[in-house]
Structure formats: C-alpha cells, structure tokens
CSV table of C-alpha atoms and ligand atoms in Angstrom, one decimal:
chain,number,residue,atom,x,y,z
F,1,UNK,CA,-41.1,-45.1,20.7
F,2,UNK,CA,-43.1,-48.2,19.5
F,3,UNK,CA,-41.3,-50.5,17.4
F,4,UNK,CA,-43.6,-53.6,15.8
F,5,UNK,CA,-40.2,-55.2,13.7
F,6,UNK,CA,-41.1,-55.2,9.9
F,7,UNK,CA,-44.4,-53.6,10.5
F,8,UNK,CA,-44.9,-50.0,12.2
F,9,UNK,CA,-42.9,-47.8,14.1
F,10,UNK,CA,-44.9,-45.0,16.2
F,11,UNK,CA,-42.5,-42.2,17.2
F,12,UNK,CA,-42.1,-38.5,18.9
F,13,UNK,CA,-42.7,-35.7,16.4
F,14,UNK,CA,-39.2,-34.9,15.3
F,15,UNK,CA,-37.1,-31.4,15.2
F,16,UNK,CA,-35.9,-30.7,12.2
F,17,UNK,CA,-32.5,-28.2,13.2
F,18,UNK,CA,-31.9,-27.3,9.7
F,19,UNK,CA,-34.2,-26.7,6.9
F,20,UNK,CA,-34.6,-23.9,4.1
F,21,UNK,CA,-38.4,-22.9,3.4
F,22,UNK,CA,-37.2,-20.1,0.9
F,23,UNK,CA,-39.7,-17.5,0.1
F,24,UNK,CA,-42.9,-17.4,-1.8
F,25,UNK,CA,-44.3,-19.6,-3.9
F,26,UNK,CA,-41.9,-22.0,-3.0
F,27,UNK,CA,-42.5,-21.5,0.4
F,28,UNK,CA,-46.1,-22.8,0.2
F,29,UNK,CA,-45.2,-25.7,-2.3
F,30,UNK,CA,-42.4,-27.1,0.4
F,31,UNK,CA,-43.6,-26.3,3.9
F,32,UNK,CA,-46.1,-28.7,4.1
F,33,UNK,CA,-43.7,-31.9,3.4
F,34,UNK,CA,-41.9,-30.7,6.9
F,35,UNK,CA,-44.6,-30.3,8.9
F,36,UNK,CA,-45.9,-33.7,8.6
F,37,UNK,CA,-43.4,-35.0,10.3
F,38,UNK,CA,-41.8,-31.9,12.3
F,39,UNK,CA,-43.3,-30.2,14.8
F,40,UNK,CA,-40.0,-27.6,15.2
F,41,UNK,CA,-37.6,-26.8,12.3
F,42,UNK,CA,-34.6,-24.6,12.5
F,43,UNK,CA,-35.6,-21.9,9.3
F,44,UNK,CA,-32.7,-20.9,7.8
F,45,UNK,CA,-32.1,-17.3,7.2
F,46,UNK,CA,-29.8,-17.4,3.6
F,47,UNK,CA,-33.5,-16.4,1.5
F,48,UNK,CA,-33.3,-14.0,-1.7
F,49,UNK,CA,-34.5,-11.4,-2.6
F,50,UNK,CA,-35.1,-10.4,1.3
F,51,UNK,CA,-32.2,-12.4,3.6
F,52,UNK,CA,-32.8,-12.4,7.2
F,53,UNK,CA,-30.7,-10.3,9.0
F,54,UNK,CA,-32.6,-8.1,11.9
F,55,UNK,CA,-35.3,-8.5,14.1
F,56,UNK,CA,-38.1,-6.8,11.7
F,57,UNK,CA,-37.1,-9.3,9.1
F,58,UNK,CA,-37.5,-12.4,11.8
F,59,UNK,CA,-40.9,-11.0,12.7
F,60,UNK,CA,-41.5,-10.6,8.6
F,61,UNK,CA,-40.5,-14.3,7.4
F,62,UNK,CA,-42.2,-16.0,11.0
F,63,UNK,CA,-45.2,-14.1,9.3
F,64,UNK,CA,-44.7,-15.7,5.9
F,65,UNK,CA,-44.4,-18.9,7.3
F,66,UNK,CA,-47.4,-19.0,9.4
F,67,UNK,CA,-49.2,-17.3,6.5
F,68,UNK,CA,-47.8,-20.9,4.1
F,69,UNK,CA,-48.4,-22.9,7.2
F,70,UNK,CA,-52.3,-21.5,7.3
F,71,UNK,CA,-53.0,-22.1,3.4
F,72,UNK,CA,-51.6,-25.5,2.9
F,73,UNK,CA,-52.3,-27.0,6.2
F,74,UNK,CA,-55.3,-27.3,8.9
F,75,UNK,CA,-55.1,-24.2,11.0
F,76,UNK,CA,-54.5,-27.0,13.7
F,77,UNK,CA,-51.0,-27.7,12.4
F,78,UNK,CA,-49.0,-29.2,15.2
F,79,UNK,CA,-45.9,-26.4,14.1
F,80,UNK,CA,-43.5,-23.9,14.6
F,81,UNK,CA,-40.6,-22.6,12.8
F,82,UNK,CA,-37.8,-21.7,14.8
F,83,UNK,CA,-36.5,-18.6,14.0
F,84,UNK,CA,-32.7,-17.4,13.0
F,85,UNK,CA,-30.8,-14.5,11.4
F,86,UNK,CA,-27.5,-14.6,9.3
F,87,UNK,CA,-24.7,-13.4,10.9
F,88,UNK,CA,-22.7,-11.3,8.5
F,89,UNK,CA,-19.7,-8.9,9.2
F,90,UNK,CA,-21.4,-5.8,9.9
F,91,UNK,CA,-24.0,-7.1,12.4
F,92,UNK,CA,-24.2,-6.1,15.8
F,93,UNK,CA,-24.4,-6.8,19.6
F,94,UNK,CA,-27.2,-4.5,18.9
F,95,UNK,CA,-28.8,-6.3,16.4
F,96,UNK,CA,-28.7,-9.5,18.2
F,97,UNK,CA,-30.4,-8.2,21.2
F,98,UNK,CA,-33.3,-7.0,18.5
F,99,UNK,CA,-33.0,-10.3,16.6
F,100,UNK,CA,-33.7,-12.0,20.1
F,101,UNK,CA,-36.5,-9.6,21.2
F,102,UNK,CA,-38.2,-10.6,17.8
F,103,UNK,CA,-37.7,-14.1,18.6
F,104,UNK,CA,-34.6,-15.6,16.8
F,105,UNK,CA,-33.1,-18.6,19.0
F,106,UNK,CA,-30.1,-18.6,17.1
F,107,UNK,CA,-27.8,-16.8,14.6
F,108,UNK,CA,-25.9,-18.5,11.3
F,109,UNK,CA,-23.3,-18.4,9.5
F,110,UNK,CA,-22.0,-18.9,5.7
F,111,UNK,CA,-18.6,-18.1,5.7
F,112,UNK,CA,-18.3,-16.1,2.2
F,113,UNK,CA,-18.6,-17.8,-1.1
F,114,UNK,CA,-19.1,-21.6,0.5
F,115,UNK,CA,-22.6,-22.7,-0.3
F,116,UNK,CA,-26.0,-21.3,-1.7
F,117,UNK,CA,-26.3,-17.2,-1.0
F,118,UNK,CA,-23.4,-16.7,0.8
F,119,UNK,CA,-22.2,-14.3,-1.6
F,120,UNK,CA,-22.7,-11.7,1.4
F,121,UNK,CA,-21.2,-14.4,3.5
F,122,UNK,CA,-18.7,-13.9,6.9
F,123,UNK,CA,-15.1,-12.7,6.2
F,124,UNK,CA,-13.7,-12.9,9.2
F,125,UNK,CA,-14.7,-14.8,12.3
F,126,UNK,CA,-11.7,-13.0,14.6
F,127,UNK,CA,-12.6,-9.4,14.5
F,128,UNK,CA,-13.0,-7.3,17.2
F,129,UNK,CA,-16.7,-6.2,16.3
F,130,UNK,CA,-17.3,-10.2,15.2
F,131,UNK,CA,-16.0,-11.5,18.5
F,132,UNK,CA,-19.0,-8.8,20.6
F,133,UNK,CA,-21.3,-10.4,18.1
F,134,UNK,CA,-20.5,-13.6,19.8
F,135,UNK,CA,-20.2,-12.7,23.2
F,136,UNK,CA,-24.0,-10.9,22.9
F,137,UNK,CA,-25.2,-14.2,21.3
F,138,UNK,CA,-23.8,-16.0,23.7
F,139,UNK,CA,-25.2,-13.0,26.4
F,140,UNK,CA,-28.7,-13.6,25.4
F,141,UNK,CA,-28.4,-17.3,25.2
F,142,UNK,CA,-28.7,-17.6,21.3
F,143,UNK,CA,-27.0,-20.1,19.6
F,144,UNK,CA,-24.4,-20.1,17.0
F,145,UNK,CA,-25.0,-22.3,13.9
F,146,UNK,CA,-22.0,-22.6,11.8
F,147,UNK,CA,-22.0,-23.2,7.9
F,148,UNK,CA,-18.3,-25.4,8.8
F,149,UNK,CA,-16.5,-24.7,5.9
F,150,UNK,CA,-13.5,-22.4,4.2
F,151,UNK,CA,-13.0,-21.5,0.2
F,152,UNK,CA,-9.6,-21.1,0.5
F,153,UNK,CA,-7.5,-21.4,-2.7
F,154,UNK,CA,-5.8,-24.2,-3.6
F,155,UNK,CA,-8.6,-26.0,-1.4
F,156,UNK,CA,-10.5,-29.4,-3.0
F,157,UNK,CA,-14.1,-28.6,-2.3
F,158,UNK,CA,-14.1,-32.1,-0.3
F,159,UNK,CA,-11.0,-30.2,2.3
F,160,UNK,CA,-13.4,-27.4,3.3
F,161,UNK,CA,-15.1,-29.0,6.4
F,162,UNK,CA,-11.4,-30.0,7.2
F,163,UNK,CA,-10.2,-26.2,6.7
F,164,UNK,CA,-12.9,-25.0,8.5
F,165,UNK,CA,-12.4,-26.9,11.5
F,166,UNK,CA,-9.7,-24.8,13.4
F,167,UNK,CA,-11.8,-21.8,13.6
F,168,UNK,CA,-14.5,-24.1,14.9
F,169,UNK,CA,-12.3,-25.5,17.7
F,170,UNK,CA,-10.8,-21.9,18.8
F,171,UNK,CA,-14.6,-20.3,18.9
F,172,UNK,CA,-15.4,-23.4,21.1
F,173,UNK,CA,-12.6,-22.9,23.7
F,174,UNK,CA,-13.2,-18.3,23.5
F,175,UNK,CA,-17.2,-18.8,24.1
F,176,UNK,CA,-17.5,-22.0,26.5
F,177,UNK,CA,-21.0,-20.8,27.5
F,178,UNK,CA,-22.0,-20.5,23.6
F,179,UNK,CA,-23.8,-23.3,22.7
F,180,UNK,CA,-22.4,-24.0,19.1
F,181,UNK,CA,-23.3,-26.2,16.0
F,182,UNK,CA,-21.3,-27.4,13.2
F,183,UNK,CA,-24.4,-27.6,10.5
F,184,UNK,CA,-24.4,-30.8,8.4
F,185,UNK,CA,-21.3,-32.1,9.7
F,186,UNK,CA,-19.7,-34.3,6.6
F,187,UNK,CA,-16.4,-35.8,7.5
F,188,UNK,CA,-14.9,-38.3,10.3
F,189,UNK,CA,-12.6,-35.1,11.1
F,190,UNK,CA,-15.4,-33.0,11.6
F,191,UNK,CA,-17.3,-35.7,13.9
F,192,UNK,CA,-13.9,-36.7,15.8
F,193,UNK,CA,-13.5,-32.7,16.2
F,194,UNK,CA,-17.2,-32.5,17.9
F,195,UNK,CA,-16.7,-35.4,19.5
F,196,UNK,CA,-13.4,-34.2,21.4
F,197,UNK,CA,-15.0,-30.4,22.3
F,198,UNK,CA,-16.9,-29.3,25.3
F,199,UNK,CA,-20.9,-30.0,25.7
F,200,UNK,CA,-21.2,-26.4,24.3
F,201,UNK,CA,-21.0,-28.0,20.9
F,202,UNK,CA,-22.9,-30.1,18.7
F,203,UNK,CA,-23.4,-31.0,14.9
F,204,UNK,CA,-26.3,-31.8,12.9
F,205,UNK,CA,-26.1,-34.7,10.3
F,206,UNK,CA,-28.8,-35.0,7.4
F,207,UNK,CA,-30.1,-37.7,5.5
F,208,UNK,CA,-28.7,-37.8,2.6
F,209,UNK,CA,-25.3,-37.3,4.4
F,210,UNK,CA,-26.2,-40.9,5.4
F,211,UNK,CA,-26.4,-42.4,2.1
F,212,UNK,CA,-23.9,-40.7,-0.5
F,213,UNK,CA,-20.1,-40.2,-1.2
F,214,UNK,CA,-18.9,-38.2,-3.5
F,215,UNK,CA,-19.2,-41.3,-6.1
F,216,UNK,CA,-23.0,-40.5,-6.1
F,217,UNK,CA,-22.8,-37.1,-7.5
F,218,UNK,CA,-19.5,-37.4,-10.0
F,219,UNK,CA,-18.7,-40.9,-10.0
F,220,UNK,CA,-21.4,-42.2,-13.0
F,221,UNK,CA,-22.4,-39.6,-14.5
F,222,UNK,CA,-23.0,-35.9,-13.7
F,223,UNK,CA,-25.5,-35.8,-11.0
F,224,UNK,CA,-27.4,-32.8,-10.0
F,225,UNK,CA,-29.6,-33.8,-7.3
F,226,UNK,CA,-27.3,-34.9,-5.2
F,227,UNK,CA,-25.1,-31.8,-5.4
F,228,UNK,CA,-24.6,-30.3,-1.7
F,229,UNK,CA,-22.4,-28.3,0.1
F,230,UNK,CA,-20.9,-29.8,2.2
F,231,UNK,CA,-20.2,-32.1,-0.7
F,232,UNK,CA,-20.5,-35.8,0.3
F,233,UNK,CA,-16.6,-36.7,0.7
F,234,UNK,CA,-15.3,-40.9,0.9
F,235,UNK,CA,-16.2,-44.0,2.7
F,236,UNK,CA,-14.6,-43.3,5.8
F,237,UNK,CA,-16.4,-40.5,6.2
F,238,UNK,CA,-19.7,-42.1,5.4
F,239,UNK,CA,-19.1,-44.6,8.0
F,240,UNK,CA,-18.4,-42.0,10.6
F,241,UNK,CA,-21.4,-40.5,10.1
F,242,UNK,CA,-23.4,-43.4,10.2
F,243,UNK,CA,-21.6,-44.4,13.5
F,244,UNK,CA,-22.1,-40.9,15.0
F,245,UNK,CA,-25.9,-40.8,14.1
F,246,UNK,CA,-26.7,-44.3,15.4
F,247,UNK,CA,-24.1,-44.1,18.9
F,248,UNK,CA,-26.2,-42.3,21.1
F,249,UNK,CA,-24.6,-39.6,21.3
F,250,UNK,CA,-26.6,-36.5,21.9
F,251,UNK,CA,-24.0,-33.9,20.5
F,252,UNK,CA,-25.5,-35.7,17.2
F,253,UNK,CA,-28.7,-35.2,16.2
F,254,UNK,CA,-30.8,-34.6,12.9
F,255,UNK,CA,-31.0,-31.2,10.8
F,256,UNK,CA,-31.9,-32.3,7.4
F,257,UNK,CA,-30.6,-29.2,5.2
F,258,UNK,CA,-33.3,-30.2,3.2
F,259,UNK,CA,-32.9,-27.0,0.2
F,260,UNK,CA,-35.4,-27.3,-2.6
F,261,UNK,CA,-34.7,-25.4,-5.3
F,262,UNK,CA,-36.4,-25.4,-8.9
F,263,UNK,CA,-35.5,-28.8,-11.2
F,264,UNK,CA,-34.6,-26.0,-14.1
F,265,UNK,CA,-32.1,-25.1,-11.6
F,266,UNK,CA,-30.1,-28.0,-10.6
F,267,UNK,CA,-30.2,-28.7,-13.8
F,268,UNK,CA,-28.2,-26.4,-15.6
F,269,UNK,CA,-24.5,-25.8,-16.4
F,270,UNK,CA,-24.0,-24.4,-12.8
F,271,UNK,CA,-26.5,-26.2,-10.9
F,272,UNK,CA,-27.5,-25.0,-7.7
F,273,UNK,CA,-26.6,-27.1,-4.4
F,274,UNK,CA,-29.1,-28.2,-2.1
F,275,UNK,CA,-31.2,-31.7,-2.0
F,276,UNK,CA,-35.0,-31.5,-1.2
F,277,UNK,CA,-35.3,-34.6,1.3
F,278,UNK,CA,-38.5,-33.5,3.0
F,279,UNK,CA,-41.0,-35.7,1.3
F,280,UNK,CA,-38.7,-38.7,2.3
F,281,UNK,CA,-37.5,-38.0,5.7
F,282,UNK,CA,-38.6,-39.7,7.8
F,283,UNK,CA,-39.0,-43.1,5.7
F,284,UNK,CA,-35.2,-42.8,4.4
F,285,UNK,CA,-34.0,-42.5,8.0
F,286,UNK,CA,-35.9,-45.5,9.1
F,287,UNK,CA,-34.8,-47.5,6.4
F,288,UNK,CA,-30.8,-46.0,7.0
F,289,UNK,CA,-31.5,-46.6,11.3
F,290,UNK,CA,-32.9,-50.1,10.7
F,291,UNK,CA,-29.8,-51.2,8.1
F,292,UNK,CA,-27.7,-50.8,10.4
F,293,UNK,CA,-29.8,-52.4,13.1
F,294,UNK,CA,-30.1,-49.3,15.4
F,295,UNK,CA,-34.4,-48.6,14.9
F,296,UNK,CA,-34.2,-48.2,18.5
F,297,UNK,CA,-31.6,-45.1,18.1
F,298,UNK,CA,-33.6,-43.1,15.5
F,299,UNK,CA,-36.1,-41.4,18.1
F,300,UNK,CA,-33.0,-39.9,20.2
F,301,UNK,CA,-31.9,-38.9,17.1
F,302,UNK,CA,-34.4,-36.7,15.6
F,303,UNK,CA,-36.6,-35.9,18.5
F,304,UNK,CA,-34.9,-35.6,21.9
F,305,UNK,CA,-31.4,-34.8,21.3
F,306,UNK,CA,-31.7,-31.9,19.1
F,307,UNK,CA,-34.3,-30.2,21.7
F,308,UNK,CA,-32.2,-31.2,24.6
F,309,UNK,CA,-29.3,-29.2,23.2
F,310,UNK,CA,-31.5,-26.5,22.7
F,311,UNK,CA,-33.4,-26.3,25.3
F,312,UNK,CA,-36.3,-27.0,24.5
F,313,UNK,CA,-39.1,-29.3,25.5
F,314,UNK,CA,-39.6,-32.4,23.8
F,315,UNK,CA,-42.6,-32.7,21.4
F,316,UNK,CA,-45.9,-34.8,22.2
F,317,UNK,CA,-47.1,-35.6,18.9
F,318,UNK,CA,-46.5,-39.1,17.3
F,319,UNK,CA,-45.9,-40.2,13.8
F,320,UNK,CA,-46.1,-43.8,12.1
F,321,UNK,CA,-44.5,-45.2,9.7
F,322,UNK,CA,-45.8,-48.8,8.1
F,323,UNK,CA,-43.4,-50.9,6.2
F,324,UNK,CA,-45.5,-50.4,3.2
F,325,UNK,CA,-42.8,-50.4,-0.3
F,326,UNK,CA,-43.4,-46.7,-2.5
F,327,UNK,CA,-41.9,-45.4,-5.6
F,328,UNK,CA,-40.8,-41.5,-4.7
F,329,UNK,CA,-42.5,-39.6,-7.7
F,330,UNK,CA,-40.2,-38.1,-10.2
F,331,UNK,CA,-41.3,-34.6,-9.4
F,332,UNK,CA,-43.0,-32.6,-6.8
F,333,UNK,CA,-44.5,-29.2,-7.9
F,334,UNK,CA,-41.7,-27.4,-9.2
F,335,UNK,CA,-38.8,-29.4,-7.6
F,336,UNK,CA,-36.9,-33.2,-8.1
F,337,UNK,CA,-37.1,-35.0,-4.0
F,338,UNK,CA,-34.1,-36.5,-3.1
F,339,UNK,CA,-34.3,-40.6,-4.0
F,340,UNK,CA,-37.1,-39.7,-7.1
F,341,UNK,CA,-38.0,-42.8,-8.9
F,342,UNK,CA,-36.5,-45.2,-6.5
F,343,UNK,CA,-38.5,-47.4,-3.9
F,344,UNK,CA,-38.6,-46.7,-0.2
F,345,UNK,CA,-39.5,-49.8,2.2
F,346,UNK,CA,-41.2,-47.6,5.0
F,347,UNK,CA,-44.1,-45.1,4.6
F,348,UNK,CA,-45.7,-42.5,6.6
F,349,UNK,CA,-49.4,-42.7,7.6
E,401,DOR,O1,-26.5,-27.7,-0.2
E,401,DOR,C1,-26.8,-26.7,0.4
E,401,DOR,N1,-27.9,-26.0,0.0
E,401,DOR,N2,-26.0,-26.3,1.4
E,401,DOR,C2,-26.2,-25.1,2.0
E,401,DOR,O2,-25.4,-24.8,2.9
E,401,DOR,C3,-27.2,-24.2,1.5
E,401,DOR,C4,-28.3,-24.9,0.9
E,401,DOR,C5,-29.3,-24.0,0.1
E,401,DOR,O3,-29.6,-23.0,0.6
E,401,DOR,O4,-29.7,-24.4,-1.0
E,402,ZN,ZN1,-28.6,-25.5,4.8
C-alpha cells in the first residue's frame, strides 16, 4: 500500500465477503460498481424468483454473473464471484458435497423472518439433520456465513444481533474446525463475542456500519436508504466497530452487504432493507480509515484479512484513489447509492 498523505492512495484489489448481485436486469446494472474495486466478492445466495440452494443452481447464477460480468465489462475483467448456497432446514450433507463439487466455498444463513428473503429462512440451528449439515460443511472445508440475528417476540429489532449471539458462541465451541462468520456484525456485543471465540470465527463489518446509528434512519425523519438489517443500533456500538475495523485484527475484515434494490422500493410504506454502497466503497472507507487516522489499516482490512481467513491468495491488482472532492449522484440506473447528493473527499481513478 502506497500512501501520498492528502493526495493518492495505491492499494491491493480488495475482497468484498458480502455483496448481493440479485438477478437480471439488476444484475447487469450493479455488478459493474463491484468489480472496479473487487477482484473476489462473496455472492450471496437470498435471490428471487430462483434462490440458490444446490449445486445446479451455483453452477446457474456463476453463469449469470459471468454472463453480467462479459456485457458490462472488458472480457479482461480482473473478477470472480465467489460462490455460496443458503442453508435452509431441509438441506443436506448431500447437498453440500454437490454444492461444493459445483464450486460453492461457503454456505449462509438467514435465520427465518430476519432480513430480506428469508421468509424460507433456518428454524432451527440444533437439529439433528442441521447439525450433519454442519459437520459436512465443516467436512469439505466450506464455511459457514451466518445472518447473526433472532425474531423472537418481544425482541426490539436493535436486540437481535444480541439474541442471536448464543447460538453463535455454542456452534463455535460444537464445530472448532468450521471456520465461521458473523455477517455484518453491528454491535460491541457482537464484536466482544468474536473477539473472545476461537480463530475459527470471524465477522465482516460494512461501510455503512461505520458511519450510522440508528438516529440516521429514524432519528430526523423517516429514512429509507439507510434502512438495514442488522439495523444500525447506538454510539457505543458505532465506536466498537470503528475500533474493531481499524485494530488490526484479522478476525475483522470488510463484507460490504452492499443490497441494491429498486428506489420505488425503499420507498414505500414497507420499504425494503438493504443500502447499495458499491459506487462509494472504496472512497467512503478511505475517508472513514483516514478520520480516524488509521489510512495505514484500511489495506489489511479489505484485502488481506478477509482472504487470509479464507484461504485464499491475496489479489495482485491495484486501485487508486486521488483526493479529488465529488458529489454522489442522486440516482444510479434504477437504484438510490448509499451517501446520494452528499460530497465524498476521495475518488477512484
Ligand atoms: O439490509 C440487508 N439487505 N440485510 C440483509 O441481510 C439482506 C440484504 C438484502 O438482501 O437486501
Ligand atoms: Zn447481506
């Protein structure tokens, strides 16, 4: 990593460990605002009408993408999706070992009713045919990404991470050889719960987790865009993340969630949840790493730490970033980017 303070930064292609392409025509419209900066992402398998669930779907949506990745990109596109299924109650040791001959590196998921199209979400994370799920993931050296957290009734939406965190720490201590991660981790519980569990666990943090409390989508006004699950929850919490992001600590690294959906959407009287920070990635986080004076950090933090914990090798590629003030347009294709209408300080060549 090059740092030229108040000028340019030149960095390692990142991995992006959690991001939803959806399907066509959205697909097309979005890809292309990862893959400048990412030369892995995580694709996340919670798509309608088709969900990915078995190996012939993995095989089918890895199509799709390269098919998006060929029409709005250079055929030299330094990219590849990482492929996943959902894990729902009735699949299989069987279907894992298919999943993973099609090429899925990990398996997630939604406990029911939490987030986005998890209406066909996990009920039960203790049950025998769940638990030889897990030990076949953990078999075929798949990984476990976990949506971490619990509608339970009585429940605040901002307790759910907190709920959820029990059945995190007792699937850490059954499967110590599964390497697990607590997706878009959004509380100082939830980081001092990662923080205290073996190296078989991890958590990503997104960008937007970095910059919002739950003020920013209820506290003046109603608003849409920044509505997410996990929901952004107090200060504390804020500050925990930041702190976890910027320590150096590799069981922290970046997964962006970033989930487009349509502005007509988020917009209504139940709008969807999800925040579409692709197209300001990588300029957000440099401006979030350098406010709190830890530039130096950001690299570890989306491009080696993530592939470390998975195993893989770390990208070649560069990007650079010139501090170079924008305004984030107002809308892109069909959907409203995370920060539209405000000014960045940082922008990608
Ligand atoms: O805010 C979210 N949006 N959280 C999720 O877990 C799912 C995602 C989506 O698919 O839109
Ligand atoms: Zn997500």
């Amino acid at each position: 990593m090059k740092i030229i303070p108040n000028e340019r930064i030149t960095m390692r292609r990142f991995d992006d460990l959690h991001c939803h392409f959806r399907l066509n025509p959205l697909l097309t419209e979005v890809l292309p605002y990862t893959t400048r900066y990412a030369s892995r992402a995580i694709a996340m398998p919670n798509t309608r009408p088709r969900a990915i669930l078995t190996g012939k779907d993995v095989i089918w949506y890895r199509n799709e993408i390269m098919k998006a990745l060929e029409v709005s990109s250079d055929s030299e596109a330094d990219f590849e999706p990482l492929m996943t299924i959902e894990i729902r109650d009735n699949t299989s040791s069987k279907m894992i070992e298919e999943a993973c001959r099609a090429g899925a590196i990990a398996g997630k998921v939604y406990p029911l009713g939490v987030t986005t199209n998890s209406d066909e979400g996990l009920k039960n994370f203790f049950k025998p045919e769940i638990l030889d799920t897990f030990w076949a993931m953990q078999d075929e050296g798949m990984l476990l990404l976990l949506h971490g957290e619990l509608d339970l009734p009585r429940t605040l939406v901002t307790k759910r991470e907190r709920a959820f965190l029990p059945i995190l720490r007792t699937l850490a201590e059954k499967f110590p050889e599964l390497k697990i991660v607590l997706e878009h981790v959004s509380s100082e519980r939830g980081i001092n719960m990662v923080e205290r569990l073996g190296d078989n666990v991890a958590a990503t943090i997104t960008a937007h987790h970095l910059c919002l409390t739950l003020n920013d989508v209820i506290g003046d006004g109603i608003r849409p865009h920044h509505g997410c699950n996990p929901m952004p929850k107090d200060f504390h919490d804020l500050d925990a993340l930041l702190r976890a992001a910027t320590s150096g600590d590799p069981k922290f690294f970046l997964g962006s969630d970033s989930a487009p959906h349509p502005k007509e959407k988020k917009e209504g009287a139940k709008g969807s949840c999800g925040v579409f920070t692709a197209p300001v990635l990588p300029e957000l986080l440099a401006e979030i790493f350098e406010k709190e004076g830890k530039l130096d950090r950001l690299e570890d933090f989306t491009s080696r730490f993530g592939a470390e914990f998975y195993g893989l090798p770390l990208n070649q590629g560069t990007i650079t970033l010139v501090k170079n003030k924008w305004i984030v347009p107002e809308q892109i294709g069909s959907v409203v980017p995370f920060r539209a209408g405000t000014e960045l300080q940082w922008r990608h060549q």
